[in-house]
Short mmCIF file of C-alpha atoms in Angstrom, two decimals:
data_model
loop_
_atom_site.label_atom_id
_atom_site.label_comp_id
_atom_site.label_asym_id
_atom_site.label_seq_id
_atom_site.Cartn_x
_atom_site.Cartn_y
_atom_site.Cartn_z
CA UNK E 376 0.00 0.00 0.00
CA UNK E 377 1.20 3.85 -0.53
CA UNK E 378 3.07 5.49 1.53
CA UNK E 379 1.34 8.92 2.39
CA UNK E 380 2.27 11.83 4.86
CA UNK E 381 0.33 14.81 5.23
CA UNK E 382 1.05 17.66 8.32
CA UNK E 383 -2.17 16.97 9.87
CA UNK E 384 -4.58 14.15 11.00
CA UNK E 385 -7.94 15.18 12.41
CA UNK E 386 -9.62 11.76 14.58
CA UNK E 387 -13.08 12.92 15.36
CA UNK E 388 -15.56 10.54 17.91
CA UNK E 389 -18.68 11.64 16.71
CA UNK E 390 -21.07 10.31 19.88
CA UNK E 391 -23.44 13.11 19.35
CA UNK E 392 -24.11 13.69 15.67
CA UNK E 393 -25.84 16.54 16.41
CA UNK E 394 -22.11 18.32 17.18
CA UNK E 395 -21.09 17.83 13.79
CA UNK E 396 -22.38 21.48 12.89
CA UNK E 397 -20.41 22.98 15.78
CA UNK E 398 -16.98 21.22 14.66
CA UNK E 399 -17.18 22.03 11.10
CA UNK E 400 -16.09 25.58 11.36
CA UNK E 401 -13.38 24.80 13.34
CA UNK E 402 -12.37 21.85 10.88
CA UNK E 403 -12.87 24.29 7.95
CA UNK E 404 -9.82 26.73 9.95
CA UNK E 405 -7.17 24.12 9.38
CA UNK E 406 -5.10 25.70 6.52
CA UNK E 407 -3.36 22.75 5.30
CA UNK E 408 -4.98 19.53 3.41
CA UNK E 409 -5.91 17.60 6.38
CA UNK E 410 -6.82 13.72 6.61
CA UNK E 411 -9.93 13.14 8.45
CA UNK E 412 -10.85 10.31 11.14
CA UNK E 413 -14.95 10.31 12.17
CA UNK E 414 -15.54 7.45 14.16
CA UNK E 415 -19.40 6.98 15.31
CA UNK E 416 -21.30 4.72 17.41
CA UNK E 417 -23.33 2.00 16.19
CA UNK E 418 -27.23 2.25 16.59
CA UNK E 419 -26.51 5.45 19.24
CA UNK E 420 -25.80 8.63 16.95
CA UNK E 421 -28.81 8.87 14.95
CA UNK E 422 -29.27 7.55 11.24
CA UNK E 423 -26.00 6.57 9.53
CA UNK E 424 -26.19 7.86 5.72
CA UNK E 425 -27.19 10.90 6.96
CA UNK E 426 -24.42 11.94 8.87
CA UNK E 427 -21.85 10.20 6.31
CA UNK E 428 -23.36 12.39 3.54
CA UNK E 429 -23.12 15.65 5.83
CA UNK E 430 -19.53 14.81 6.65
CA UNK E 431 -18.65 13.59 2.87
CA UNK E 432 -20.06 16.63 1.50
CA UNK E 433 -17.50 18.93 3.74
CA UNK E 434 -14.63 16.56 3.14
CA UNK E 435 -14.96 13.57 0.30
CA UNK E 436 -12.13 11.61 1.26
CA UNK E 437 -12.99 11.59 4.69
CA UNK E 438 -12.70 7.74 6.53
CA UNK E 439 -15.77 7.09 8.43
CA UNK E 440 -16.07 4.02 11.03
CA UNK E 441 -19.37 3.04 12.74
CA UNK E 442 -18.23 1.47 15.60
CA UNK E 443 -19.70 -0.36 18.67
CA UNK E 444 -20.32 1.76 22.24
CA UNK E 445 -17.61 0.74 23.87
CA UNK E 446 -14.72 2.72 25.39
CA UNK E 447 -16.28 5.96 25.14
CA UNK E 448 -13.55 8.10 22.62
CA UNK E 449 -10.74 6.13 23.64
CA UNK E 450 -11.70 2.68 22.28
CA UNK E 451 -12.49 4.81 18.94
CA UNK E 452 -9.40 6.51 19.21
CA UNK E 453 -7.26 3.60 19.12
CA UNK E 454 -9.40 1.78 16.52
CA UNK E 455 -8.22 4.79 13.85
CA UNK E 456 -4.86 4.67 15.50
CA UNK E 457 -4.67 0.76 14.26
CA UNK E 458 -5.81 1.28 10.80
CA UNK E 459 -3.80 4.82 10.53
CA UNK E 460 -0.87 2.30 10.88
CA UNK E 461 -2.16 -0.57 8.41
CA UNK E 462 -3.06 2.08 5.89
CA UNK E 463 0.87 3.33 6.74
CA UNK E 464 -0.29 7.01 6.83
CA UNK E 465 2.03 9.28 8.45
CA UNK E 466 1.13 12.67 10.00
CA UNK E 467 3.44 15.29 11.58
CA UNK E 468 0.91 16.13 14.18
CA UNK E 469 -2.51 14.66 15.25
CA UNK E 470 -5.38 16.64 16.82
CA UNK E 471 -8.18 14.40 19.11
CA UNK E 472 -11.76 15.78 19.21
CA UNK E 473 -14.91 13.82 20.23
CA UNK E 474 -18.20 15.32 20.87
CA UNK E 475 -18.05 16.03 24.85
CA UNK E 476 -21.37 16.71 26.31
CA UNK E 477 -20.16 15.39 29.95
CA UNK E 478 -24.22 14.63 30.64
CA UNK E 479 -23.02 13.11 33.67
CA UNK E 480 -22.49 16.43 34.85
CA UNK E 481 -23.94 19.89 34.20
CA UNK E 482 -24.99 20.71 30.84
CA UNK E 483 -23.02 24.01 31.62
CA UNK E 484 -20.06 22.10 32.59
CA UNK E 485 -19.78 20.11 29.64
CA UNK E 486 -20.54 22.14 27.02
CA UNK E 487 -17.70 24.66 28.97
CA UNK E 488 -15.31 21.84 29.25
CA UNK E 489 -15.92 21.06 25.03
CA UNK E 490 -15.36 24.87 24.05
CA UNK E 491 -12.71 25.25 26.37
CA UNK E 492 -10.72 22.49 25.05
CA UNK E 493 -11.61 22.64 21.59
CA UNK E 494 -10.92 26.36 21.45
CA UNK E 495 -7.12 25.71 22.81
CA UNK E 496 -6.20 23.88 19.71
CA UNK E 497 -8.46 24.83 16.91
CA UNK E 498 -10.02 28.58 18.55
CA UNK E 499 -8.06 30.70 16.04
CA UNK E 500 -5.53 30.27 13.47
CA UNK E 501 -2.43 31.38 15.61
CA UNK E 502 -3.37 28.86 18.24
CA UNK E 503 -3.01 26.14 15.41
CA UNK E 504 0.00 27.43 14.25
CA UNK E 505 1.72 27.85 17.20
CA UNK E 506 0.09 24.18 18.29
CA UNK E 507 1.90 22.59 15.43
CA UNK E 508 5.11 24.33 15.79
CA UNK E 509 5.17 23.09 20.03
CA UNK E 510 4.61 19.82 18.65
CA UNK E 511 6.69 19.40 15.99
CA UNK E 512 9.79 21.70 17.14
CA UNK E 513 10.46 21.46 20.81
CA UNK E 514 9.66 19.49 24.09
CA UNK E 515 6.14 20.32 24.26
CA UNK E 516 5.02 17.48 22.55
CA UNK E 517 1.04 18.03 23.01
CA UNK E 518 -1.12 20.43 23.74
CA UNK E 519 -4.22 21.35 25.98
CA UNK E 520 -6.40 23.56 27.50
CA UNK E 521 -4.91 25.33 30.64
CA UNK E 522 -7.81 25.29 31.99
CA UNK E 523 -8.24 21.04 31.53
CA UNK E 524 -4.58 20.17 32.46
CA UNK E 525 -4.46 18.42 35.44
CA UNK E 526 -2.06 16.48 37.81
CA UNK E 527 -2.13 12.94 38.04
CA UNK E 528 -0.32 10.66 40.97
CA UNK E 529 1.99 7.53 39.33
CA UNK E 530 -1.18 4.74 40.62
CA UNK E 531 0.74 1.68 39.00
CA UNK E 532 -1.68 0.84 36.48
CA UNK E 533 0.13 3.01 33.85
CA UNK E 534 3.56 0.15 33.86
CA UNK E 535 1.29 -1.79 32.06
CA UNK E 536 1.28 0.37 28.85
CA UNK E 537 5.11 1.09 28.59
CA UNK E 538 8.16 -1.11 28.40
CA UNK E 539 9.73 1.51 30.15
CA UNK E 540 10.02 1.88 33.94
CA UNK E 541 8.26 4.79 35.49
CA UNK E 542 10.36 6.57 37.87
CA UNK E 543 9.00 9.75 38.74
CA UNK E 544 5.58 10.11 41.31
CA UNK E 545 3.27 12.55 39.17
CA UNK E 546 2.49 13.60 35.74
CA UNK E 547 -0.05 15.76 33.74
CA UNK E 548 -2.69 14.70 31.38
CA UNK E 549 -5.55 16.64 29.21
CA UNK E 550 -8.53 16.16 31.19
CA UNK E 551 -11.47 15.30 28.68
CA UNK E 552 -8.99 14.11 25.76
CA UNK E 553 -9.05 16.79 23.44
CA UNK E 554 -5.38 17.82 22.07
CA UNK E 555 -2.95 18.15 19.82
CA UNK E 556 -0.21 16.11 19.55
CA UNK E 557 3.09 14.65 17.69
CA UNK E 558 2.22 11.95 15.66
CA UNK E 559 5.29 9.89 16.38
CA UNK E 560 4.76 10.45 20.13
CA UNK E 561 1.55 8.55 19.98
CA UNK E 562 2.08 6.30 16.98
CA UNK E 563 5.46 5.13 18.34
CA UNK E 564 4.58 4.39 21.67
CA UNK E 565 1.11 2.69 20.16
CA UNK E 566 3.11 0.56 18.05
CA UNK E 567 5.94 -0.53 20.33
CA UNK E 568 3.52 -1.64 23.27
CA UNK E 569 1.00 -3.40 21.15
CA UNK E 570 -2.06 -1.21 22.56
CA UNK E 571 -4.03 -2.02 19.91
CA UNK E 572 -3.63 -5.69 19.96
CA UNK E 573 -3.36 -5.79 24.37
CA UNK E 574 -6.16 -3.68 24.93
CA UNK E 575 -8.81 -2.97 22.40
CA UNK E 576 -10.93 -5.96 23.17
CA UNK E 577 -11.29 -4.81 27.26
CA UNK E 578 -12.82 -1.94 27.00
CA UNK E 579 -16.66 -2.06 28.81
CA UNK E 580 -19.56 -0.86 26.86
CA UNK E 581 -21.35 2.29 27.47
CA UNK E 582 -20.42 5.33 29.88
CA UNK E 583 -17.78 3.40 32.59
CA UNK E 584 -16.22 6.07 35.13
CA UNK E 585 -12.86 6.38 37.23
CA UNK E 586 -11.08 3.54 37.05
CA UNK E 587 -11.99 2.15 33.24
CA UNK E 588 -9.32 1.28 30.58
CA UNK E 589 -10.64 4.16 28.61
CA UNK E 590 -10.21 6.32 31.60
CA UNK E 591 -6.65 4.87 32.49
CA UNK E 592 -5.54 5.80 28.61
CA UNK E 593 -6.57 9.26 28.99
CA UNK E 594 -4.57 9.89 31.77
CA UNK E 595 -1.21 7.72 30.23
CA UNK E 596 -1.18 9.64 26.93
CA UNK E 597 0.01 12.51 29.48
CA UNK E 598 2.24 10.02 31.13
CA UNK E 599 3.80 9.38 27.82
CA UNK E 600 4.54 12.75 27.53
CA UNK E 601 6.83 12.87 30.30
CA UNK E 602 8.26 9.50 30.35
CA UNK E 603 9.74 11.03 27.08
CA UNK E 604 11.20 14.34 28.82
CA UNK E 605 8.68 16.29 27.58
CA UNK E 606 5.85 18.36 28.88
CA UNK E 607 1.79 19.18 27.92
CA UNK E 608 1.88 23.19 26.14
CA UNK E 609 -0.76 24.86 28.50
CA UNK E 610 -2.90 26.85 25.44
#
């Protein structure tokens, strides 16, 4: 199979179809060619072809997956990570987005927590420049919303996704696992530990709290980060 690189990938969870409208525009600010992920949930987002039409009429080469509820975005995410590296498509930088609504909180709390992190990466055209330039030229390999950044205590259950030993006591994760990030970060470590092949078929169906796989990956994509001596850009 080709060989293709482009800057940018774009994976998209797609829960609530009804949030497709509100990510558009900010899809439509990337100024590069882009390839784009939508992942959404079998028999839970609303009818199928229409969605896939909406979202092949913005972008026609988009790759669109209808997937089982399981593992919330992460199980998703990790799905288009597997098939990013079958298809060997290679990205300098990747930006995650799902459709947060958080309903099992406030509706004001999640649809703050969605703009708030959504707006760090993709709020303006300088933040996406200057996202892609941390990534891809220094130590601050991904990048989050300051206001979603939060510190995490080494609980032992992130060994289990590195070969690596973890030697330091805390790290720092984007909260709510929207971000923008170097490709080889995540692709490498993805790769190298097997995620796809360890872990996909754990994750528990429907809406799982504290304590889930899904949950645990959220928080060790910011332990990655620093295992590699580098650090989350607060945007």
């Amino acid at each position: 199979m080709e060989h293709k690189h482009k800057k940018v990938c774009v994976i998209l969870h797609l829960f609530y179809v009804d949030l497709w409208s509100y990510f558009l525009p900010y899809l439509k600010r990337i100024d590069t060619d882009i390839d784009l992920y939508v992942t959404i949930t079998d028999g839970h987002s609303g009818h199928f072809t229409d969605i896939h039409d909406a979202i092949i009429g913005e972008f026609p080469e988009a790759f669109i997956y209808s997937l089982p509820n399981r593992g919330m975005d992460v199980a998703p995410f990790l799905y288009v990570m597997n098939d990013i590296f079958l298809r060997r498509r290679t990205y300098d930088v990747m930006i995650k987005l799902h459709s947060k609504k958080s309903l099992a909180h406030s509706h004001e709390l999640g649809e703050r927590w969605r703009n708030q992190l959504t707006d760090a990466v993709l709020g303006s055209l300088p933040k996406l420049q200057n996202g892609y330039y941390a990534c891809v030229g220094s130590n601050n390999t991904m990048v989050g919303s300051s206001a979603w950044v939060q510190n995490q205590n080494v609980l032992g259950y992130e060994q289990q996704f590195f070969k690596e030993e973890i030697t330091f006591s805390d790290y720092e994760f984007v909260a709510g696992t929207i971000f923008m990030a170097n490709f080889n970060l995540i692709m490498d470590w993805f790769v190298q530990n097997s995620v796809y092949d360890r872990f996909y078929g754990s994750f528990e169906e429907g809406y799982i709290g504290d304590g889930s796989i899904a949950h645990q990956l959220e928080r060790v994509l910011g332990c990655l980060v620093k295992l590699r001596g580098n650090y989350i850009l607060k945007a």
